[in-house]
PDB file of C-alpha atoms and ligand atoms in Angstrom:
ATOM      1  CA  UNK A   1      -0.232   0.054  -0.126  1.00 79.00           C
ATOM      2  CA  UNK A   2       1.184   3.512  -0.513  1.00 91.00           C
ATOM      3  CA  UNK A   3       0.731   4.869   2.614  1.00 96.00           C
ATOM      4  CA  UNK A   4       3.218   2.037   4.355  1.00 98.00           C
ATOM      5  CA  UNK A   5       6.929   2.626   4.275  1.00 98.00           C
ATOM      6  CA  UNK A   6       9.338  -0.101   5.700  1.00 98.00           C
ATOM      7  CA  UNK A   7      11.662   1.300   8.052  1.00 98.00           C
ATOM      8  CA  UNK A   8      13.817  -1.631   8.515  1.00 97.00           C
ATOM      9  CA  UNK A   9      13.953  -3.907  11.750  1.00 97.00           C
ATOM     10  CA  UNK A  10      10.474  -4.917  11.067  1.00 98.00           C
ATOM     11  CA  UNK A  11       9.233  -1.435  11.605  1.00 98.00           C
ATOM     12  CA  UNK A  12       6.708  -0.017   9.224  1.00 98.00           C
ATOM     13  CA  UNK A  13       5.534   3.601   9.308  1.00 98.00           C
ATOM     14  CA  UNK A  14       1.739   3.810   8.364  1.00 98.00           C
ATOM     15  CA  UNK A  15       0.529   7.269   7.095  1.00 98.00           C
ATOM     16  CA  UNK A  16      -2.561   7.437   8.849  1.00 98.00           C
ATOM     17  CA  UNK A  17      -4.046  10.359   6.226  1.00 96.00           C
ATOM     18  CA  UNK A  18      -5.205  12.432   9.224  1.00 94.00           C
ATOM     19  CA  UNK A  19      -8.179  14.501   8.038  1.00 92.00           C
ATOM     20  CA  UNK A  20      -7.209  13.548   4.276  1.00 91.00           C
ATOM     21  CA  UNK A  21      -3.685  14.996   4.626  1.00 91.00           C
ATOM     22  CA  UNK A  22      -0.594  13.035   3.810  1.00 92.00           C
ATOM     23  CA  UNK A  23       2.495  13.077   5.403  1.00 92.00           C
ATOM     24  CA  UNK A  24       1.374  14.711   8.835  1.00 93.00           C
ATOM     25  CA  UNK A  25       0.495  11.980  11.384  1.00 96.00           C
ATOM     26  CA  UNK A  26       2.096   8.632  11.493  1.00 98.00           C
ATOM     27  CA  UNK A  27       1.561   5.276  13.166  1.00 98.00           C
ATOM     28  CA  UNK A  28       4.064   2.366  13.526  1.00 98.00           C
ATOM     29  CA  UNK A  29       3.542  -1.067  13.320  1.00 98.00           C
ATOM     30  CA  UNK A  30       6.554  -3.193  14.800  1.00 98.00           C
ATOM     31  CA  UNK A  31       5.726  -6.483  13.056  1.00 98.00           C
ATOM     32  CA  UNK A  32       7.303  -8.839  15.754  1.00 98.00           C
ATOM     33  CA  UNK A  33       6.293 -12.191  17.264  1.00 98.00           C
ATOM     34  CA  UNK A  34       3.926  -9.936  19.138  1.00 98.00           C
ATOM     35  CA  UNK A  35       2.979  -7.305  16.681  1.00 98.00           C
ATOM     36  CA  UNK A  36       2.645  -3.892  18.282  1.00 98.00           C
ATOM     37  CA  UNK A  37       0.883  -0.745  16.631  1.00 98.00           C
ATOM     38  CA  UNK A  38       2.377   2.522  18.037  1.00 98.00           C
ATOM     39  CA  UNK A  39      -0.107   5.442  17.901  1.00 98.00           C
ATOM     40  CA  UNK A  40      -3.545   4.745  16.138  1.00 98.00           C
ATOM     41  CA  UNK A  41      -3.992   8.096  14.652  1.00 98.00           C
ATOM     42  CA  UNK A  42      -7.421   9.775  14.706  1.00 98.00           C
ATOM     43  CA  UNK A  43     -10.882   7.985  14.712  1.00 97.00           C
ATOM     44  CA  UNK A  44     -11.328   8.659  11.218  1.00 97.00           C
ATOM     45  CA  UNK A  45      -8.022   7.135  10.410  1.00 97.00           C
ATOM     46  CA  UNK A  46      -8.595   3.849  11.940  1.00 98.00           C
ATOM     47  CA  UNK A  47     -10.029   2.099   8.708  1.00 98.00           C
ATOM     48  CA  UNK A  48      -6.836   3.421   7.068  1.00 98.00           C
ATOM     49  CA  UNK A  49      -4.812   1.959   9.600  1.00 98.00           C
ATOM     50  CA  UNK A  50      -6.410  -1.584   9.342  1.00 98.00           C
ATOM     51  CA  UNK A  51      -6.157  -1.687   5.723  1.00 98.00           C
ATOM     52  CA  UNK A  52      -2.373  -0.877   6.316  1.00 98.00           C
ATOM     53  CA  UNK A  53      -2.191  -3.446   8.843  1.00 98.00           C
ATOM     54  CA  UNK A  54      -4.211  -6.167   6.790  1.00 98.00           C
ATOM     55  CA  UNK A  55      -1.993  -5.605   3.924  1.00 97.00           C
ATOM     56  CA  UNK A  56       1.089  -6.381   6.164  1.00 98.00           C
ATOM     57  CA  UNK A  57      -0.584  -9.682   7.160  1.00 98.00           C
ATOM     58  CA  UNK A  58      -1.844  -8.625  10.587  1.00 98.00           C
ATOM     59  CA  UNK A  59      -5.494 -10.035  11.054  1.00 98.00           C
ATOM     60  CA  UNK A  60      -8.099  -9.527  13.465  1.00 98.00           C
ATOM     61  CA  UNK A  61      -6.658 -11.788  15.952  1.00 97.00           C
ATOM     62  CA  UNK A  62      -3.070 -11.266  15.619  1.00 98.00           C
ATOM     63  CA  UNK A  63      -2.062  -7.670  16.786  1.00 98.00           C
ATOM     64  CA  UNK A  64      -0.972  -8.243  20.521  1.00 98.00           C
ATOM     65  CA  UNK A  65      -0.391  -4.282  21.625  1.00 98.00           C
ATOM     66  CA  UNK A  66      -1.815  -0.885  20.815  1.00 98.00           C
ATOM     67  CA  UNK A  67       0.235   1.643  22.634  1.00 98.00           C
ATOM     68  CA  UNK A  68       0.040   5.203  22.559  1.00 98.00           C
ATOM     69  CA  UNK A  69       2.413   8.078  23.418  1.00 98.00           C
ATOM     70  CA  UNK A  70      -0.179  10.024  24.778  1.00 98.00           C
ATOM     71  CA  UNK A  71      -3.964  10.671  24.451  1.00 97.00           C
ATOM     72  CA  UNK A  72      -4.219  13.812  22.199  1.00 96.00           C
ATOM     73  CA  UNK A  73      -6.850  12.962  19.584  1.00 96.00           C
ATOM     74  CA  UNK A  74      -4.248  12.724  16.663  1.00 96.00           C
ATOM     75  CA  UNK A  75      -2.417   9.928  18.450  1.00 98.00           C
ATOM     76  CA  UNK A  76      -5.297   8.418  20.485  1.00 98.00           C
ATOM     77  CA  UNK A  77      -8.460   8.879  18.746  1.00 98.00           C
ATOM     78  CA  UNK A  78      -8.598   5.874  17.035  1.00 98.00           C
ATOM     79  CA  UNK A  79      -8.132   3.698  20.068  1.00 98.00           C
ATOM     80  CA  UNK A  80     -11.736   2.687  20.690  1.00 98.00           C
ATOM     81  CA  UNK A  81     -12.263   1.543  17.045  1.00 98.00           C
ATOM     82  CA  UNK A  82      -8.649  -0.302  16.588  1.00 98.00           C
ATOM     83  CA  UNK A  83      -9.456  -1.883  20.002  1.00 98.00           C
ATOM     84  CA  UNK A  84     -12.771  -3.050  18.322  1.00 98.00           C
ATOM     85  CA  UNK A  85     -10.997  -4.400  15.105  1.00 98.00           C
ATOM     86  CA  UNK A  86      -8.459  -6.215  17.008  1.00 98.00           C
ATOM     87  CA  UNK A  87     -10.105  -7.719  20.160  1.00 98.00           C
ATOM     88  CA  UNK A  88      -7.227  -9.632  21.304  1.00 97.00           C
ATOM     89  CA  UNK A  89      -4.988  -6.584  21.680  1.00 98.00           C
ATOM     90  CA  UNK A  90      -3.804  -4.580  25.060  1.00 98.00           C
ATOM     91  CA  UNK A  91      -4.225  -1.200  25.035  1.00 98.00           C
ATOM     92  CA  UNK A  92      -1.310   0.458  26.875  1.00 98.00           C
ATOM     93  CA  UNK A  93      -1.180   4.048  27.887  1.00 98.00           C
ATOM     94  CA  UNK A  94       0.424   5.967  30.887  1.00 98.00           C
ATOM     95  CA  UNK A  95      -1.510   5.977  33.789  1.00 98.00           C
ATOM     96  CA  UNK A  96      -2.835   9.539  33.690  1.00 98.00           C
ATOM     97  CA  UNK A  97      -4.435   9.186  30.341  1.00 98.00           C
ATOM     98  CA  UNK A  98      -5.887   5.500  31.001  1.00 98.00           C
ATOM     99  CA  UNK A  99      -9.303   6.905  32.282  1.00 97.00           C
ATOM    100  CA  UNK A 100      -9.559   8.906  29.284  1.00 98.00           C
ATOM    101  CA  UNK A 101      -9.743   6.044  27.055  1.00 98.00           C
ATOM    102  CA  UNK A 102     -12.053   4.311  29.026  1.00 98.00           C
ATOM    103  CA  UNK A 103     -14.307   7.012  29.235  1.00 98.00           C
ATOM    104  CA  UNK A 104     -13.347  10.297  26.796  1.00 98.00           C
ATOM    105  CA  UNK A 105     -16.590  12.087  27.465  1.00 97.00           C
ATOM    106  CA  UNK A 106     -14.320  14.864  29.345  1.00 96.00           C
ATOM    107  CA  UNK A 107     -11.528  14.376  26.598  1.00 95.00           C
ATOM    108  CA  UNK A 108     -14.042  14.926  23.812  1.00 96.00           C
ATOM    109  CA  UNK A 109     -15.782  17.869  25.545  1.00 95.00           C
ATOM    110  CA  UNK A 110     -12.602  19.967  26.099  1.00 91.00           C
ATOM    111  CA  UNK A 111     -11.364  19.147  22.506  1.00 91.00           C
ATOM    112  CA  UNK A 112     -14.714  20.496  21.378  1.00 93.00           C
ATOM    113  CA  UNK A 113     -13.879  23.509  23.275  1.00 89.00           C
ATOM    114  CA  UNK A 114     -10.799  24.151  21.571  1.00 85.00           C
ATOM    115  CA  UNK A 115     -11.582  23.157  18.151  1.00 87.00           C
ATOM    116  CA  UNK A 116     -15.193  23.611  17.774  1.00 91.00           C
ATOM    117  CA  UNK A 117     -16.826  22.510  14.390  1.00 91.00           C
ATOM    118  CA  UNK A 118     -13.629  21.605  13.342  1.00 91.00           C
ATOM    119  CA  UNK A 119     -13.288  18.924  15.695  1.00 93.00           C
ATOM    120  CA  UNK A 120     -15.260  16.303  13.439  1.00 93.00           C
ATOM    121  CA  UNK A 121     -13.445  16.963  10.312  1.00 91.00           C
ATOM    122  CA  UNK A 122     -10.257  16.938  11.801  1.00 92.00           C
ATOM    123  CA  UNK A 123     -10.362  14.227  14.505  1.00 94.00           C
ATOM    124  CA  UNK A 124     -13.983  12.471  14.677  1.00 96.00           C
ATOM    125  CA  UNK A 125     -14.813  10.858  18.069  1.00 96.00           C
ATOM    126  CA  UNK A 126     -12.567   8.709  20.323  1.00 98.00           C
ATOM    127  CA  UNK A 127     -14.759   5.901  21.102  1.00 98.00           C
ATOM    128  CA  UNK A 128     -14.476   4.154  24.495  1.00 98.00           C
ATOM    129  CA  UNK A 129     -12.350   0.959  25.223  1.00 98.00           C
ATOM    130  CA  UNK A 130     -13.234  -1.449  27.849  1.00 98.00           C
ATOM    131  CA  UNK A 131     -11.118  -0.642  30.781  1.00 98.00           C
ATOM    132  CA  UNK A 132     -10.539  -4.424  31.334  1.00 98.00           C
ATOM    133  CA  UNK A 133      -8.347  -4.180  28.053  1.00 98.00           C
ATOM    134  CA  UNK A 134      -6.398  -1.097  29.303  1.00 98.00           C
ATOM    135  CA  UNK A 135      -2.755  -1.380  30.779  1.00 98.00           C
ATOM    136  CA  UNK A 136      -1.629   1.766  32.745  1.00 98.00           C
ATOM    137  CA  UNK A 137       1.999   2.617  32.607  1.00 97.00           C
ATOM    138  CA  UNK A 138       3.834   4.150  35.617  1.00 96.00           C
ATOM    139  CA  UNK A 139       7.261   6.272  35.126  1.00 95.00           C
ATOM    140  CA  UNK A 140       8.761   3.221  33.401  1.00 96.00           C
ATOM    141  CA  UNK A 141       7.057  -0.190  31.629  1.00 97.00           C
ATOM    142  CA  UNK A 142       7.583  -2.615  29.471  1.00 98.00           C
ATOM    143  CA  UNK A 143       5.599  -4.255  26.357  1.00 98.00           C
ATOM    144  CA  UNK A 144       6.696  -7.601  25.118  1.00 98.00           C
ATOM    145  CA  UNK A 145       7.166  -7.742  21.520  1.00 98.00           C
ATOM    146  CA  UNK A 146       7.918 -11.288  21.443  1.00 98.00           C
ATOM    147  CA  UNK A 147      11.235 -13.359  21.263  1.00 97.00           C
ATOM    148  CA  UNK A 148      13.270 -11.409  23.990  1.00 98.00           C
ATOM    149  CA  UNK A 149      12.447  -8.144  22.368  1.00 98.00           C
ATOM    150  CA  UNK A 150      11.049  -5.389  24.284  1.00 98.00           C
ATOM    151  CA  UNK A 151       9.704  -1.726  23.884  1.00 98.00           C
ATOM    152  CA  UNK A 152      10.331   0.298  27.098  1.00 98.00           C
ATOM    153  CA  UNK A 153       8.433   3.439  28.019  1.00 98.00           C
ATOM    154  CA  UNK A 154       9.660   6.144  29.690  1.00 98.00           C
ATOM    155  CA  UNK A 155       7.432   9.018  31.139  1.00 98.00           C
ATOM    156  CA  UNK A 156       8.191  12.013  29.172  1.00 98.00           C
ATOM    157  CA  UNK A 157       5.861  14.893  30.447  1.00 98.00           C
ATOM    158  CA  UNK A 158       6.194  18.584  29.246  1.00 98.00           C
ATOM    159  CA  UNK A 159       3.783  18.431  25.746  1.00 97.00           C
ATOM    160  CA  UNK A 160       1.369  16.602  27.987  1.00 97.00           C
ATOM    161  CA  UNK A 161       1.125  15.247  31.322  1.00 97.00           C
ATOM    162  CA  UNK A 162       0.508  11.582  29.965  1.00 97.00           C
ATOM    163  CA  UNK A 163       3.213  11.249  27.609  1.00 98.00           C
ATOM    164  CA  UNK A 164       5.602   8.538  27.311  1.00 98.00           C
ATOM    165  CA  UNK A 165       8.528   7.744  24.701  1.00 98.00           C
ATOM    166  CA  UNK A 166       8.925   4.109  23.854  1.00 98.00           C
ATOM    167  CA  UNK A 167      12.537   2.490  23.378  1.00 98.00           C
ATOM    168  CA  UNK A 168      12.816  -0.741  21.082  1.00 98.00           C
ATOM    169  CA  UNK A 169      15.493  -2.879  22.617  1.00 98.00           C
ATOM    170  CA  UNK A 170      16.402  -4.473  19.303  1.00 98.00           C
ATOM    171  CA  UNK A 171      16.635  -1.484  16.862  1.00 98.00           C
ATOM    172  CA  UNK A 172      17.091   1.185  19.348  1.00 98.00           C
ATOM    173  CA  UNK A 173      14.245   3.468  17.946  1.00 98.00           C
ATOM    174  CA  UNK A 174      12.594   5.999  20.122  1.00 98.00           C
ATOM    175  CA  UNK A 175       9.462   6.773  19.461  1.00 98.00           C
ATOM    176  CA  UNK A 176       9.075  10.335  20.700  1.00 98.00           C
ATOM    177  CA  UNK A 177       5.352  11.232  20.243  1.00 98.00           C
ATOM    178  CA  UNK A 178       5.247  15.146  20.729  1.00 98.00           C
ATOM    179  CA  UNK A 179       7.857  15.534  23.141  1.00 98.00           C
ATOM    180  CA  UNK A 180      10.452  16.491  20.903  1.00 98.00           C
ATOM    181  CA  UNK A 181       8.210  18.529  18.780  1.00 97.00           C
ATOM    182  CA  UNK A 182       7.063  18.374  15.248  1.00 95.00           C
ATOM    183  CA  UNK A 183       9.382  17.403  12.439  1.00 95.00           C
ATOM    184  CA  UNK A 184       8.900  18.070   8.849  1.00 91.00           C
ATOM    185  CA  UNK A 185      10.748  15.705   6.635  1.00 91.00           C
ATOM    186  CA  UNK A 186      10.011  17.633   3.359  1.00 87.00           C
ATOM    187  CA  UNK A 187      12.242  20.579   4.617  1.00 87.00           C
ATOM    188  CA  UNK A 188      14.222  19.388   7.871  1.00 91.00           C
ATOM    189  CA  UNK A 189      12.082  21.983   9.955  1.00 92.00           C
ATOM    190  CA  UNK A 190      11.628  21.246  13.698  1.00 95.00           C
ATOM    191  CA  UNK A 191       9.093  23.145  15.583  1.00 94.00           C
ATOM    192  CA  UNK A 192       7.951  22.898  19.226  1.00 96.00           C
ATOM    193  CA  UNK A 193       4.674  21.647  19.903  1.00 96.00           C
ATOM    194  CA  UNK A 194       3.687  23.370  23.332  1.00 97.00           C
ATOM    195  CA  UNK A 195      -0.342  23.356  23.699  1.00 94.00           C
ATOM    196  CA  UNK A 196      -2.298  24.292  26.862  1.00 94.00           C
ATOM    197  CA  UNK A 197      -2.893  23.107  29.349  1.00 93.00           C
ATOM    198  CA  UNK A 198       0.292  21.093  30.197  1.00 96.00           C
ATOM    199  CA  UNK A 199       2.943  22.336  28.529  1.00 97.00           C
ATOM    200  CA  UNK A 200       5.795  23.275  30.930  1.00 98.00           C
ATOM    201  CA  UNK A 201       9.231  24.020  29.471  1.00 98.00           C
ATOM    202  CA  UNK A 202      11.275  22.958  32.486  1.00 97.00           C
ATOM    203  CA  UNK A 203       9.809  19.644  32.390  1.00 98.00           C
ATOM    204  CA  UNK A 204       9.844  19.489  28.618  1.00 98.00           C
ATOM    205  CA  UNK A 205      13.524  20.023  28.654  1.00 98.00           C
ATOM    206  CA  UNK A 206      13.801  17.430  31.386  1.00 98.00           C
ATOM    207  CA  UNK A 207      12.228  15.133  28.830  1.00 98.00           C
ATOM    208  CA  UNK A 208      14.426  15.600  26.058  1.00 98.00           C
ATOM    209  CA  UNK A 209      17.518  15.257  28.339  1.00 98.00           C
ATOM    210  CA  UNK A 210      15.905  11.912  29.279  1.00 98.00           C
ATOM    211  CA  UNK A 211      15.396  11.143  25.352  1.00 98.00           C
ATOM    212  CA  UNK A 212      19.081  12.154  25.028  1.00 98.00           C
ATOM    213  CA  UNK A 213      20.469   9.907  28.116  1.00 98.00           C
ATOM    214  CA  UNK A 214      18.768   6.922  26.466  1.00 98.00           C
ATOM    215  CA  UNK A 215      21.180   6.710  23.576  1.00 98.00           C
ATOM    216  CA  UNK A 216      18.717   5.987  20.891  1.00 98.00           C
ATOM    217  CA  UNK A 217      19.782   4.953  17.351  1.00 98.00           C
ATOM    218  CA  UNK A 218      17.026   6.786  15.407  1.00 98.00           C
ATOM    219  CA  UNK A 219      13.995   9.089  16.629  1.00 98.00           C
ATOM    220  CA  UNK A 220      10.464   8.292  15.003  1.00 98.00           C
ATOM    221  CA  UNK A 221       8.278  11.209  15.179  1.00 98.00           C
ATOM    222  CA  UNK A 222       4.510  10.872  15.201  1.00 98.00           C
ATOM    223  CA  UNK A 223       4.678  14.093  13.195  1.00 96.00           C
ATOM    224  CA  UNK A 224       6.653  13.146  11.017  1.00 96.00           C
ATOM    225  CA  UNK A 225       8.487  10.139  10.296  1.00 98.00           C
ATOM    226  CA  UNK A 226      12.326   8.642  11.205  1.00 98.00           C
ATOM    227  CA  UNK A 227      15.252  11.107  11.907  1.00 98.00           C
ATOM    228  CA  UNK A 228      18.846   9.405  12.458  1.00 97.00           C
ATOM    229  CA  UNK A 229      20.913  12.508  13.404  1.00 97.00           C
ATOM    230  CA  UNK A 230      19.723  11.808  16.848  1.00 98.00           C
ATOM    231  CA  UNK A 231      21.995  14.405  19.289  1.00 98.00           C
ATOM    232  CA  UNK A 232      21.529  17.242  16.919  1.00 97.00           C
ATOM    233  CA  UNK A 233      18.078  17.031  16.434  1.00 98.00           C
ATOM    234  CA  UNK A 234      17.317  16.623  20.171  1.00 98.00           C
ATOM    235  CA  UNK A 235      19.635  19.760  20.473  1.00 98.00           C
ATOM    236  CA  UNK A 236      17.295  21.568  18.448  1.00 97.00           C
ATOM    237  CA  UNK A 237      14.257  20.467  20.034  1.00 98.00           C
ATOM    238  CA  UNK A 238      15.471  21.946  23.177  1.00 98.00           C
ATOM    239  CA  UNK A 239      16.612  25.124  21.409  1.00 98.00           C
ATOM    240  CA  UNK A 240      13.262  25.484  19.404  1.00 97.00           C
ATOM    241  CA  UNK A 241      11.325  25.366  23.155  1.00 98.00           C
ATOM    242  CA  UNK A 242      13.585  27.960  24.601  1.00 98.00           C
ATOM    243  CA  UNK A 243      13.134  30.742  21.277  1.00 97.00           C
ATOM    244  CA  UNK A 244       9.378  29.979  21.490  1.00 97.00           C
ATOM    245  CA  UNK A 245       9.158  30.797  25.260  1.00 98.00           C
ATOM    246  CA  UNK A 246      11.654  33.704  25.072  1.00 97.00           C
ATOM    247  CA  UNK A 247       9.669  35.482  22.585  1.00 97.00           C
ATOM    248  CA  UNK A 248       6.415  34.573  24.108  1.00 97.00           C
ATOM    249  CA  UNK A 249       7.764  36.016  27.190  1.00 97.00           C
ATOM    250  CA  UNK A 250       8.908  39.205  25.569  1.00 97.00           C
ATOM    251  CA  UNK A 251       5.273  39.746  24.060  1.00 97.00           C
ATOM    252  CA  UNK A 252       3.617  39.070  27.267  1.00 96.00           C
ATOM    253  CA  UNK A 253       5.914  41.646  29.223  1.00 96.00           C
ATOM    254  CA  UNK A 254       5.195  44.075  26.553  1.00 96.00           C
ATOM    255  CA  UNK A 255       1.560  43.566  27.407  1.00 96.00           C
ATOM    256  CA  UNK A 256       0.181  41.953  24.125  1.00 96.00           C
ATOM    257  CA  UNK A 257      -3.057  40.293  24.206  1.00 95.00           C
ATOM    258  CA  UNK A 258      -3.092  36.853  22.889  1.00 95.00           C
ATOM    259  CA  UNK A 259      -3.625  37.743  19.069  1.00 95.00           C
ATOM    260  CA  UNK A 260      -0.748  40.306  19.108  1.00 96.00           C
ATOM    261  CA  UNK A 261       1.679  37.787  21.011  1.00 96.00           C
ATOM    262  CA  UNK A 262       0.796  34.997  18.331  1.00 95.00           C
ATOM    263  CA  UNK A 263       1.363  37.481  15.527  1.00 94.00           C
ATOM    264  CA  UNK A 264       4.422  38.898  17.021  1.00 95.00           C
ATOM    265  CA  UNK A 265       5.841  35.289  17.912  1.00 95.00           C
ATOM    266  CA  UNK A 266       4.964  34.134  14.373  1.00 92.00           C
ATOM    267  CA  UNK A 267       6.544  36.839  12.593  1.00 91.00           C
ATOM    268  CA  UNK A 268       9.736  36.441  14.595  1.00 92.00           C
ATOM    269  CA  UNK A 269      10.158  32.810  14.148  1.00 92.00           C
ATOM    270  CA  UNK A 270       9.074  32.592  10.485  1.00 87.00           C
ATOM    271  CA  UNK A 271      12.442  33.059   9.182  1.00 86.00           C
ATOM    272  CA  UNK A 272      13.550  29.696  10.981  1.00 88.00           C
ATOM    273  CA  UNK A 273      11.050  27.506   8.748  1.00 87.00           C
ATOM    274  CA  UNK A 274      11.756  26.665   5.302  1.00 82.00           C
ATOM    275  CA  UNK A 275       8.292  25.125   5.289  1.00 76.00           C
ATOM    276  CA  UNK A 276       6.924  28.601   5.832  1.00 77.00           C
ATOM    277  CA  UNK A 277       8.713  30.370   2.980  1.00 76.00           C
ATOM    278  CA  UNK A 278       7.801  27.874   0.348  1.00 70.00           C
ATOM    279  CA  UNK A 279       5.126  25.612   0.173  1.00 69.00           C
ATOM    280  CA  UNK A 280       1.430  27.124   1.188  1.00 74.00           C
ATOM    281  CA  UNK A 281       0.349  23.410   1.654  1.00 73.00           C
ATOM    282  CA  UNK A 282       3.234  22.480   4.240  1.00 71.00           C
ATOM    283  CA  UNK A 283       2.898  25.914   6.042  1.00 73.00           C
ATOM    284  CA  UNK A 284      -0.847  24.783   6.850  1.00 78.00           C
ATOM    285  CA  UNK A 285       0.431  21.470   8.184  1.00 74.00           C
ATOM    286  CA  UNK A 286       2.674  23.061  10.522  1.00 74.00           C
ATOM    287  CA  UNK A 287      -0.476  25.365  11.658  1.00 79.00           C
ATOM    288  CA  UNK A 288      -2.591  22.429  12.070  1.00 78.00           C
ATOM    289  CA  UNK A 289      -0.241  20.424  14.157  1.00 77.00           C
ATOM    290  CA  UNK A 290       1.962  22.924  16.078  1.00 79.00           C
ATOM    291  CA  UNK A 291       0.151  26.081  15.277  1.00 87.00           C
ATOM    292  CA  UNK A 292       1.511  29.344  16.625  1.00 92.00           C
ATOM    293  CA  UNK A 293      -2.009  30.047  18.334  1.00 93.00           C
ATOM    294  CA  UNK A 294      -1.797  26.860  20.382  1.00 93.00           C
ATOM    295  CA  UNK A 295       1.767  27.408  21.000  1.00 96.00           C
ATOM    296  CA  UNK A 296       1.877  30.645  22.323  1.00 97.00           C
ATOM    297  CA  UNK A 297      -1.341  29.947  24.423  1.00 96.00           C
ATOM    298  CA  UNK A 298       0.093  27.283  25.742  1.00 96.00           C
ATOM    299  CA  UNK A 299       3.651  29.123  27.068  1.00 97.00           C
ATOM    300  CA  UNK A 300       1.352  31.976  28.266  1.00 97.00           C
ATOM    301  CA  UNK A 301      -0.801  29.499  30.220  1.00 96.00           C
ATOM    302  CA  UNK A 302       2.438  28.011  31.803  1.00 97.00           C
ATOM    303  CA  UNK A 303       3.974  31.469  32.286  1.00 96.00           C
ATOM    304  CA  UNK A 304       0.517  32.779  34.254  1.00 95.00           C
ATOM    305  CA  UNK A 305       0.771  29.482  36.713  1.00 93.00           C
ATOM    306  CA  UNK A 306       4.769  29.701  37.091  1.00 88.00           C
ATOM    307  CA  UNK A 307       5.832  32.109  39.763  1.00 76.00           C
ATOM    308  CA  UNK A 308       9.384  33.415  38.700  1.00 65.00           C
TER     309      UNK A 308
HETATM  310 ZN1   ZN B   1       0.304  15.380  17.880  1.00 83.85          ZN
END
């Protein structure tokens, strides 16, 4: 299938075709003895992901595990549907996200507040998952991929308080979710993802430092794809966070309201991203996944509740 890319080590990148876009939100299948899906994509992506798995020979009873890096709807919106398609699969998530997968009503209500009418088109509706099928992870945890291979989870808050990174013992791949930002393979751009209400700079920087300390061989971004130059990329992740926070702080100190703060930060960061200089379609993808309004609002939310 044209939305499935083999990455080596029995790992397959699946373009979930979020909201009909290509190349913005990935899921990954680890086709080990106990096949594991990392990230489901949105609810509306679930049939796309199912087709991809079936093209790889993974039938309804074959999937052992579904794990999500965090429960934002672009990563976990399809969990309920995927759990229904694959009745033997265990659903694995950080303990701070587990209850929202069992009962998504609060999560969906707050998403509705943020996205309004766009919610259905972008994400669809997260369906509930039987709590008995959900395994909650603590600060660390392990997923059995079979034949001695494991996926180790590492709690990595900052982008979201229920975020984990996942390290493959065989390949050294680290699934970074959104904790290292949003990467654009077309241009090599990397932008932070700092949405409200959980963003916290210090915590986010600690998570990036933890990722570096794990010495992964490769980073697998949910947005989007593999990156081999690990140390430089993680340094860039941290640098981007600091730049966005510094600029937002400056706008806030000048007394700008949110709209003007967004305009200022957008303006002063624009030249950092090749994506924003060229193709409008790629610029639009950035705005969808790590939009300046969401990033600046998240940073201001953090500054407002952080005495300094
Ligand atoms: Zn995301």
